[in-house]
Short mmCIF file of C-alpha atoms in Angstrom, two decimals:
data_model
loop_
_atom_site.label_atom_id
_atom_site.label_comp_id
_atom_site.label_asym_id
_atom_site.label_seq_id
_atom_site.Cartn_x
_atom_site.Cartn_y
_atom_site.Cartn_z
CA MET A 1 111.22 86.84 114.09
CA SER A 2 112.09 83.19 113.55
CA TYR A 3 109.89 80.11 113.74
CA THR A 4 112.68 77.55 112.90
CA ASN A 5 111.47 75.01 115.51
CA MET A 6 107.99 75.76 117.13
CA PRO A 7 106.07 73.48 119.44
CA LEU A 8 102.51 73.10 118.14
CA SER A 9 100.34 74.44 120.79
CA VAL A 10 97.82 77.19 121.48
CA GLU A 11 100.17 78.76 124.03
CA THR A 12 103.05 78.94 121.53
CA LEU A 13 100.74 80.19 118.85
CA LEU A 14 99.53 83.16 120.99
CA LYS A 15 103.14 84.38 121.41
CA HIS A 16 103.26 84.93 117.64
CA LEU A 17 99.87 86.66 117.15
CA PRO A 18 99.02 90.23 117.66
CA GLN A 19 96.17 91.37 119.83
CA GLN A 20 94.75 93.34 116.96
CA GLN A 21 91.35 91.91 116.04
CA PRO A 22 89.68 90.45 114.15
CA LEU A 23 92.39 88.13 112.65
CA TRP A 24 91.46 86.60 109.32
CA LEU A 25 92.43 83.01 108.51
CA ALA A 26 92.89 81.96 104.84
CA LEU A 27 91.10 78.60 104.92
CA SER A 28 91.40 76.19 101.99
CA GLY A 29 90.17 73.17 103.90
CA GLY A 30 93.40 71.34 103.52
CA LEU A 31 95.29 69.78 106.39
CA ASP A 32 97.49 72.88 107.28
CA SER A 33 94.72 75.39 107.37
CA MET A 34 92.38 73.01 109.25
CA VAL A 35 94.98 72.53 111.93
CA LEU A 36 95.44 76.23 112.22
CA LEU A 37 91.61 76.74 112.32
CA HIS A 38 91.37 74.26 115.30
CA LEU A 39 94.23 76.02 117.20
CA LEU A 40 92.68 79.43 116.63
CA SER A 41 89.32 78.41 117.71
CA GLN A 42 90.85 77.63 121.19
CA SER A 43 92.76 80.82 121.38
CA GLY A 44 90.10 83.22 122.67
CA LEU A 45 90.83 85.67 119.84
CA ASN A 46 88.38 87.16 117.56
CA VAL A 47 89.05 85.13 114.37
CA LYS A 48 87.31 85.09 111.11
CA ALA A 49 87.97 82.66 108.28
CA ILE A 50 87.83 83.28 104.52
CA HIS A 51 87.54 80.60 101.92
CA VAL A 52 88.05 81.35 98.26
CA ASN A 53 86.37 78.98 95.83
CA HIS A 54 88.45 79.24 92.65
CA GLN A 55 86.04 76.93 90.70
CA LEU A 56 89.01 75.10 89.24
CA SER A 57 88.15 71.62 90.42
CA VAL A 58 84.94 69.48 90.20
CA TYR A 59 85.43 69.18 94.00
CA ALA A 60 85.48 72.98 94.65
CA ARG A 61 81.88 73.14 96.05
CA GLN A 62 82.60 70.13 98.32
CA TRP A 63 85.60 71.89 99.71
CA GLN A 64 83.54 75.01 100.27
CA ASP A 65 80.91 73.07 102.11
CA HIS A 66 83.58 71.32 104.14
CA CYS A 67 85.06 74.61 105.32
CA GLN A 68 81.62 75.66 106.28
CA LEU A 69 80.81 72.68 108.37
CA ALA A 70 84.18 72.92 110.07
CA CYS A 71 83.76 76.59 110.99
CA ASP A 72 80.08 75.97 112.20
CA LYS A 73 81.34 73.27 114.57
CA LEU A 74 84.06 75.38 115.85
CA ALA A 75 81.90 78.65 116.06
CA VAL A 76 84.19 80.57 113.71
CA GLU A 77 82.62 82.99 111.32
CA LEU A 78 83.27 82.02 107.70
CA VAL A 79 83.20 84.26 104.59
CA VAL A 80 83.10 82.49 101.17
CA LYS A 81 84.17 84.25 97.99
CA VAL A 82 83.58 82.47 94.62
CA VAL A 83 85.87 83.82 92.02
CA ASP A 84 86.58 83.37 88.24
CA VAL A 85 90.26 82.74 87.44
CA MET A 86 91.34 84.36 84.36
CA PRO A 87 94.98 83.39 83.28
CA GLU A 88 95.15 85.99 80.37
CA GLY A 89 98.74 85.26 79.48
CA ARG A 90 99.82 84.42 83.06
CA GLY A 91 100.30 80.97 84.61
CA LEU A 92 97.21 79.43 86.15
CA GLU A 93 98.79 79.47 89.64
CA ASP A 94 99.61 83.13 89.48
CA ALA A 95 96.22 83.91 88.07
CA ALA A 96 94.50 82.00 91.02
CA ARG A 97 96.64 83.88 93.52
CA GLN A 98 95.65 87.24 91.94
CA ALA A 99 91.91 86.29 92.00
CA ARG A 100 92.32 85.08 95.67
CA PHE A 101 93.95 88.29 96.86
CA ALA A 102 91.28 90.28 95.01
CA ALA A 103 88.71 88.30 97.02
CA PHE A 104 90.61 89.18 100.22
CA SER A 105 90.48 92.86 99.37
CA GLN A 106 86.71 92.73 99.43
CA CYS A 107 86.73 91.50 103.00
CA LEU A 108 89.79 92.97 104.66
CA ALA A 109 89.85 96.50 106.01
CA PRO A 110 93.12 98.51 106.02
CA ASP A 111 95.60 97.28 108.64
CA SER A 112 94.11 93.85 108.64
CA VAL A 113 95.96 90.77 109.61
CA LEU A 114 95.80 87.64 107.42
CA LEU A 115 97.02 84.33 108.82
CA THR A 116 98.20 81.65 106.39
CA ALA A 117 99.15 78.00 107.29
CA HIS A 118 102.42 77.66 105.45
CA HIS A 119 104.85 75.34 107.28
CA ARG A 120 108.45 74.24 107.33
CA ASP A 121 108.06 71.81 104.33
CA ASP A 122 106.39 74.54 102.26
CA GLN A 123 109.40 76.65 103.19
CA ALA A 124 111.79 73.93 101.95
CA GLU A 125 109.94 73.67 98.52
CA THR A 126 109.91 77.50 98.24
CA LEU A 127 113.74 77.70 98.88
CA LEU A 128 114.56 74.98 96.37
CA LEU A 129 112.25 76.40 93.72
CA ARG A 130 113.78 79.83 94.06
CA LEU A 131 117.37 78.41 94.16
CA LEU A 132 116.60 76.53 90.94
CA ARG A 133 115.42 79.80 89.41
CA GLY A 134 118.53 81.74 90.43
CA ALA A 135 117.02 83.91 93.16
CA GLY A 136 119.29 86.32 95.18
CA VAL A 137 119.51 86.98 98.81
CA HIS A 138 116.06 88.41 99.02
CA GLY A 139 114.49 85.39 97.14
CA LEU A 140 116.39 82.86 99.15
CA ARG A 141 115.06 84.10 102.55
CA GLY A 142 111.98 82.23 101.52
CA MET A 143 108.62 83.09 103.06
CA LEU A 144 108.82 85.40 105.97
CA PRO A 145 106.96 84.81 109.24
CA VAL A 146 105.62 88.35 108.84
CA SER A 147 105.34 90.27 105.70
CA PRO A 148 103.33 93.09 104.28
CA LEU A 149 99.81 92.26 102.97
CA LEU A 150 99.94 93.64 99.48
CA ILE A 151 96.65 93.87 97.53
CA GLU A 152 96.63 95.79 94.21
CA GLY A 153 99.93 97.30 94.88
CA ARG A 154 98.94 98.74 98.32
CA VAL A 155 99.94 97.68 101.64
CA ARG A 156 96.62 96.64 103.36
CA GLY A 157 98.16 95.03 106.60
CA GLN A 158 100.26 92.06 107.39
CA ILE A 159 100.45 88.39 106.48
CA ILE A 160 101.49 86.27 109.35
CA ARG A 161 102.53 82.57 108.88
CA PRO A 162 102.53 81.15 112.46
CA LEU A 163 103.19 77.65 111.47
CA LEU A 164 106.45 78.08 109.59
CA GLY A 165 108.35 76.34 112.41
CA CYS A 166 106.22 73.10 112.16
CA SER A 167 106.62 70.22 109.83
CA ARG A 168 104.00 68.73 107.65
CA ALA A 169 104.35 65.53 109.80
CA GLU A 170 103.78 67.47 112.99
CA LEU A 171 100.55 68.95 111.56
CA ALA A 172 99.40 65.51 110.41
CA LEU A 173 100.07 64.05 113.96
CA TYR A 174 98.07 66.98 115.47
CA ALA A 175 95.24 66.43 113.15
CA ARG A 176 94.98 62.81 113.84
CA GLN A 177 95.12 63.41 117.66
CA HIS A 178 92.27 65.76 117.43
CA GLN A 179 90.29 63.76 114.83
CA LEU A 180 90.25 66.60 112.25
CA ASP A 181 88.97 66.11 108.76
CA TRP A 182 90.51 67.83 105.78
CA VAL A 183 90.33 67.82 101.95
CA THR A 184 92.94 66.96 99.52
CA ASP A 185 93.45 69.20 96.49
CA ASP A 186 93.51 66.62 93.48
CA SER A 187 95.94 68.99 91.68
CA ASN A 188 98.55 68.36 94.39
CA ALA A 189 99.31 64.89 92.78
CA ASP A 190 100.11 66.52 89.43
CA THR A 191 103.96 66.14 89.22
CA SER A 192 104.12 68.06 85.99
CA LEU A 193 103.85 71.13 88.27
CA ASP A 194 107.33 72.07 89.73
CA ARG A 195 106.32 72.44 93.29
CA ASN A 196 104.44 69.04 93.29
CA PHE A 197 107.57 67.28 91.61
CA LEU A 198 109.80 68.55 94.45
CA ARG A 199 107.19 67.50 97.06
CA HIS A 200 106.74 63.90 95.83
CA LYS A 201 109.89 63.09 93.94
CA VAL A 202 112.76 65.12 95.36
CA LEU A 203 112.26 66.23 98.93
CA PRO A 204 111.33 62.59 100.16
CA THR A 205 114.47 61.21 98.76
CA MET A 206 116.50 64.02 100.33
CA ALA A 207 114.89 63.27 103.60
CA GLN A 208 115.98 59.67 103.53
CA ARG A 209 119.59 60.76 103.12
CA TRP A 210 119.62 63.98 105.33
CA HIS A 211 117.22 63.57 108.11
CA GLY A 212 115.80 66.84 109.39
CA PHE A 213 117.15 68.96 106.54
CA THR A 214 114.06 71.06 106.36
CA GLN A 215 114.75 72.40 109.85
CA ARG A 216 118.24 73.39 108.95
CA TRP A 217 116.98 74.97 105.75
CA SER A 218 114.59 77.04 107.77
CA ALA A 219 117.68 78.21 109.77
CA THR A 220 119.34 79.09 106.49
CA ALA A 221 116.34 81.09 105.36
CA SER A 222 116.49 83.08 108.72
CA HIS A 223 120.21 83.80 108.03
CA LEU A 224 119.47 85.02 104.54
CA ALA A 225 116.57 87.06 105.93
CA GLU A 226 119.03 88.83 108.25
CA ALA A 227 121.41 89.54 105.32
CA ALA A 228 118.49 90.78 103.24
CA GLU A 229 117.59 93.08 106.08
CA LEU A 230 121.14 94.44 106.10
CA LEU A 231 121.11 95.04 102.40
CA ASP A 232 117.84 97.06 102.83
CA GLU A 233 119.40 99.13 105.71
CA LEU A 234 122.33 99.94 103.43
CA ALA A 235 119.95 100.87 100.52
CA ALA A 236 117.95 102.98 102.90
CA GLN A 237 121.00 104.84 104.15
CA ASP A 238 122.15 105.38 100.56
CA LEU A 239 118.68 106.76 99.65
CA ASN A 240 118.68 109.14 102.72
CA THR A 241 122.04 110.74 101.81
CA LEU A 242 120.16 112.90 99.24
CA PRO A 243 116.54 113.37 100.28
CA GLN A 244 115.42 114.68 96.82
CA ALA A 245 117.02 111.62 95.07
CA ALA A 246 113.51 109.84 95.39
CA GLU A 247 110.38 111.88 94.85
CA LEU A 248 106.67 111.44 94.38
CA ASP A 249 104.78 114.13 92.45
CA LYS A 250 101.98 114.40 90.01
CA PHE A 251 103.95 112.59 87.27
CA GLY A 252 104.81 109.47 89.43
CA SER A 253 107.42 108.16 91.83
CA SER A 254 110.91 108.82 90.43
CA LEU A 255 114.55 108.29 91.27
CA SER A 256 117.51 110.29 90.12
CA LEU A 257 119.72 108.30 87.80
CA ALA A 258 122.83 110.57 88.44
CA PHE A 259 122.40 109.63 92.19
CA VAL A 260 122.18 105.95 91.43
CA GLN A 261 125.22 106.12 89.23
CA ARG A 262 127.37 107.48 92.04
CA PHE A 263 127.52 103.91 93.39
CA SER A 264 129.26 100.66 92.38
CA ALA A 265 127.27 98.40 90.15
CA PRO A 266 126.29 95.99 92.85
CA ARG A 267 125.33 98.88 95.30
CA ALA A 268 123.37 100.66 92.49
CA LYS A 269 121.47 97.39 91.80
CA ASN A 270 120.73 97.12 95.50
CA LEU A 271 119.54 100.71 95.64
CA LEU A 272 117.28 100.31 92.62
CA ARG A 273 115.96 97.07 93.80
CA TYR A 274 115.06 98.56 97.27
CA TRP A 275 113.36 101.56 95.64
CA LEU A 276 111.34 99.27 93.35
CA ALA A 277 110.38 96.93 96.20
CA GLY A 278 108.74 99.91 97.86
CA LEU A 279 106.59 100.08 94.86
CA ASP A 280 105.70 96.49 95.00
CA LEU A 281 107.93 95.52 92.02
CA ALA A 282 110.36 92.58 92.42
CA LEU A 283 112.87 92.09 89.72
CA THR A 284 115.59 89.40 89.40
CA SER A 285 119.22 90.21 89.55
CA ALA A 286 119.45 89.85 85.66
CA GLN A 287 116.36 92.07 85.13
CA LEU A 288 117.86 94.74 87.45
CA THR A 289 121.23 94.67 85.50
CA GLN A 290 119.40 95.04 82.15
CA LEU A 291 117.16 97.68 83.49
CA LEU A 292 120.13 99.76 84.87
CA ASP A 293 121.90 99.39 81.52
CA GLN A 294 118.83 100.56 79.55
CA LEU A 295 118.28 103.57 81.82
CA SER A 296 121.83 104.54 81.97
CA HIS A 297 123.15 104.04 78.44
CA ALA A 298 120.25 104.62 76.09
CA ARG A 299 120.48 107.78 73.73
CA ALA A 300 119.67 110.98 75.60
CA ASP A 301 116.59 111.53 73.33
CA ALA A 302 115.56 107.85 73.56
CA GLN A 303 112.10 107.26 75.32
CA VAL A 304 112.93 104.33 77.55
CA ASP A 305 109.83 102.47 78.63
CA VAL A 306 110.20 99.06 80.40
CA GLN A 307 106.95 97.46 81.42
CA VAL A 308 106.93 95.21 84.47
CA ALA A 309 103.55 93.79 85.41
CA ASN A 310 101.18 96.67 85.32
CA ARG A 311 103.58 99.25 85.91
CA HIS A 312 105.95 101.23 83.52
CA LEU A 313 109.53 102.37 84.23
CA ARG A 314 110.35 105.31 82.13
CA ARG A 315 113.38 107.56 81.89
CA TYR A 316 112.70 111.30 81.71
CA GLN A 317 115.00 114.21 82.34
CA GLY A 318 117.64 112.18 84.19
CA ARG A 319 115.14 110.39 86.39
CA VAL A 320 113.51 106.93 86.31
CA PHE A 321 109.71 107.19 86.82
CA CYS A 322 107.39 104.35 87.85
CA THR A 323 103.94 104.83 86.74
CA GLN A 324 100.68 102.83 86.46
CA GLU A 325 99.23 101.59 83.24
CA LEU A 326 96.92 104.47 82.03
CA ALA A 327 93.56 103.88 80.38
CA PRO A 328 93.16 105.45 77.04
CA THR A 329 91.20 108.86 76.72
CA PRO A 330 87.84 108.74 75.04
CA GLU A 331 87.64 109.30 71.31
CA VAL A 332 84.93 111.89 71.53
CA ALA A 333 84.30 114.89 73.79
CA VAL A 334 82.60 114.16 77.17
CA GLU A 335 80.43 116.46 79.14
CA LEU A 336 81.66 117.85 82.45
CA GLY A 337 79.39 119.67 85.00
CA PRO A 338 80.53 121.98 87.75
CA ASN A 339 82.00 120.22 90.82
CA GLN A 340 81.29 116.73 89.25
CA PRO A 341 84.58 114.70 88.82
CA ILE A 342 84.75 112.31 85.94
CA GLN A 343 87.24 109.75 84.81
CA PHE A 344 89.14 110.84 81.74
CA GLY A 345 91.74 108.27 80.56
CA GLY A 346 93.94 107.31 83.51
CA GLY A 347 93.16 110.39 85.42
CA VAL A 348 90.22 112.27 87.00
CA VAL A 349 89.18 115.84 86.04
CA ALA A 350 86.87 118.28 87.56
CA MET A 351 85.78 121.92 87.30
CA ARG A 352 86.11 123.11 90.86
CA SER A 353 84.68 126.31 92.48
CA ALA A 354 87.34 128.95 92.67
CA ALA A 355 87.51 132.54 93.95
CA TYR A 356 88.20 133.58 90.32
CA GLY A 357 87.80 131.34 87.37
CA LEU A 358 85.89 130.49 84.14
CA ALA A 359 82.28 131.27 83.79
CA LEU A 360 79.76 128.39 83.51
CA PRO A 361 78.82 127.84 79.86
CA THR A 362 75.20 128.80 78.88
CA SER A 363 74.62 124.98 78.36
CA GLY A 364 75.59 124.33 81.90
CA LYS A 365 78.29 122.15 80.98
CA TRP A 366 81.85 122.14 79.54
CA LEU A 367 83.19 119.57 77.06
CA VAL A 368 86.45 117.73 77.71
CA ARG A 369 88.42 116.06 74.99
CA ALA A 370 91.94 114.85 74.23
CA ARG A 371 94.35 116.86 72.08
CA ALA A 372 94.46 116.39 68.28
CA GLN A 373 97.52 115.81 66.12
CA GLY A 374 99.12 119.03 64.93
CA GLU A 375 96.87 121.19 67.27
CA ARG A 376 97.97 124.66 68.22
CA SER A 377 97.47 126.59 71.38
CA HIS A 378 97.39 130.23 72.35
CA PRO A 379 98.07 130.66 76.18
CA ALA A 380 96.55 133.69 77.72
CA GLY A 381 98.89 136.59 77.87
CA ARG A 382 101.06 135.50 74.85
CA ALA A 383 101.19 137.28 71.59
CA HIS A 384 101.07 134.31 69.28
CA SER A 385 99.86 130.75 69.26
CA GLN A 386 102.40 127.73 69.05
CA ALA A 387 102.25 124.15 68.41
CA LEU A 388 100.72 122.42 71.46
CA LYS A 389 103.45 119.76 71.21
CA LYS A 390 106.14 122.32 71.60
CA LEU A 391 104.31 124.16 74.52
CA LEU A 392 103.96 120.89 76.35
CA GLN A 393 107.66 120.17 75.95
CA ASP A 394 108.49 123.64 77.21
CA VAL A 395 106.44 123.03 80.55
CA ASN A 396 108.20 119.68 80.97
CA LEU A 397 105.05 117.57 80.82
CA PRO A 398 106.30 113.97 80.63
CA PRO A 399 105.66 112.36 77.18
CA TRP A 400 103.48 109.54 78.55
CA LEU A 401 101.05 112.18 79.85
CA ARG A 402 100.82 114.35 76.81
CA ASN A 403 98.04 112.18 75.25
CA GLN A 404 96.16 112.05 78.50
CA LEU A 405 96.03 115.83 78.69
CA PRO A 406 92.33 117.05 79.05
CA LEU A 407 91.34 120.10 77.01
CA VAL A 408 88.37 122.05 78.44
CA CYS A 409 86.08 123.52 75.83
CA ASP A 410 82.95 125.63 75.47
CA GLY A 411 81.52 124.00 72.32
CA GLN A 412 84.40 124.04 69.83
CA VAL A 413 86.52 126.73 71.68
CA VAL A 414 89.34 125.52 73.89
CA LEU A 415 89.34 127.43 77.18
CA ALA A 416 92.01 125.49 79.25
CA VAL A 417 94.79 123.08 78.55
CA GLY A 418 94.63 120.67 81.49
CA ASP A 419 95.56 122.53 84.65
CA LEU A 420 98.61 123.89 82.92
CA TRP A 421 97.27 127.13 81.53
CA LEU A 422 94.19 129.10 80.32
CA GLU A 423 93.75 129.85 76.57
CA GLN A 424 93.57 133.43 75.28
CA SER A 425 89.88 132.58 74.18
CA ALA A 426 89.05 132.07 77.91
CA GLY A 427 88.72 135.80 78.49
CA ASP A 428 88.81 137.46 81.84
CA LEU A 429 88.30 135.28 85.01
CA ILE A 430 85.20 136.02 86.96
CA PRO A 431 84.50 135.97 90.76
CA ASN A 432 83.11 132.66 91.95
CA GLY A 433 84.11 130.89 88.79
CA TYR A 434 85.56 127.44 88.07
CA LEU A 435 89.07 126.00 87.36
CA LEU A 436 90.04 122.54 86.16
CA THR A 437 91.79 120.09 88.40
CA TRP A 438 93.56 117.10 86.81
CA GLU A 439 94.63 114.27 89.00
CA ILE A 440 96.65 111.23 87.90
CA PRO A 441 96.57 108.40 90.54
CA GLN A 442 100.09 107.67 91.73
CA ILE A 443 101.75 104.64 93.43
CA SER A 444 102.69 105.37 97.07
CA HIS A 445 106.16 104.40 97.94
CA SER A 446 106.79 102.51 101.21
CA ASN A 447 110.50 102.85 101.22
CA ALA A 448 111.14 106.48 100.27
#
């Protein structure tokens, strides 16, 4: 789908919108979103608007009130979310985006459609910014007319940008013709920010020399989107040549390094990029090269752990695993009742009813704790105890999960080591007993 030159009308807009309802409009109160709000109000579609008050400007409440008045006038339901933006080591713009999408997640049901009012001039700014940052083919395709709506690493629906084929000037003309009011974000004048510098200092000068260049750049973005699609198709074909190359199990999403190393360096990078994109991880070409080198050439016994955002890329037994950041386990034992799941570190544990299992302690609850340093274990059916560390290596429990392992106890006596084995001290199983389940939330993969 391409919007390189789209007439601004309700009829044209409807051609690019699904019948799925309701449609959600991200409404800032600025020129672009106010034009889209006005068009949508005439479409006959069931549209709801959502305004996120970031509380970053002294005018934030005025913008919120402006959106409410406009929606009331056009009979469009508005949901307002007030958020606290916490940079915490990230840039303010990125932190605001994270807060905004967290607010969206509170309103949008699965498979929702979110409409944004990005236009052709926004696309030109995005392309130039990414070019200056050394982006590759996927980055230089710019903003797509339709893309997955990713919230907290999960696909929640679609983002549709129906105004990408329109210029800012065309939107301003429409707004004047229909006597629309809009707000202006005071931060847009701050040319210390890269995007604003391009908008106010660079792109106007280019427009004087090369008239209509933003339309041609939009066409270029469409060409690059086609090239990116071909690269994705190649990566998908490569991945499908060996179905077990990519797996999702209890330990995380993983990819065979031996399989990746079959290919030339550019093709291996493309395959790795595609696999990571399915996990909502976007790395630059330089980062991919460095990651591939670390994963492929580190010592066999080295524990490679590369953190990207809130994910970890780890090498284990010839595979690269992508896992979530795991919360630490409690420092003291916690109580666990029958069929009552509890959070334990990064996972969830429960003692579930089973045809044969452990008896309920006389106290009515078990204790669950993490393993201690130097601890030994005596699995049921074995003649002797061994170091727990050695036993966990023997059953191939990945290193990053060994400190997450729950030990189920009756008082001081260990009965079960996770859901891996029962201890000799557990004794005979009884009918209608209980067995431990241990679940580690995993990242679903959209490309595997």
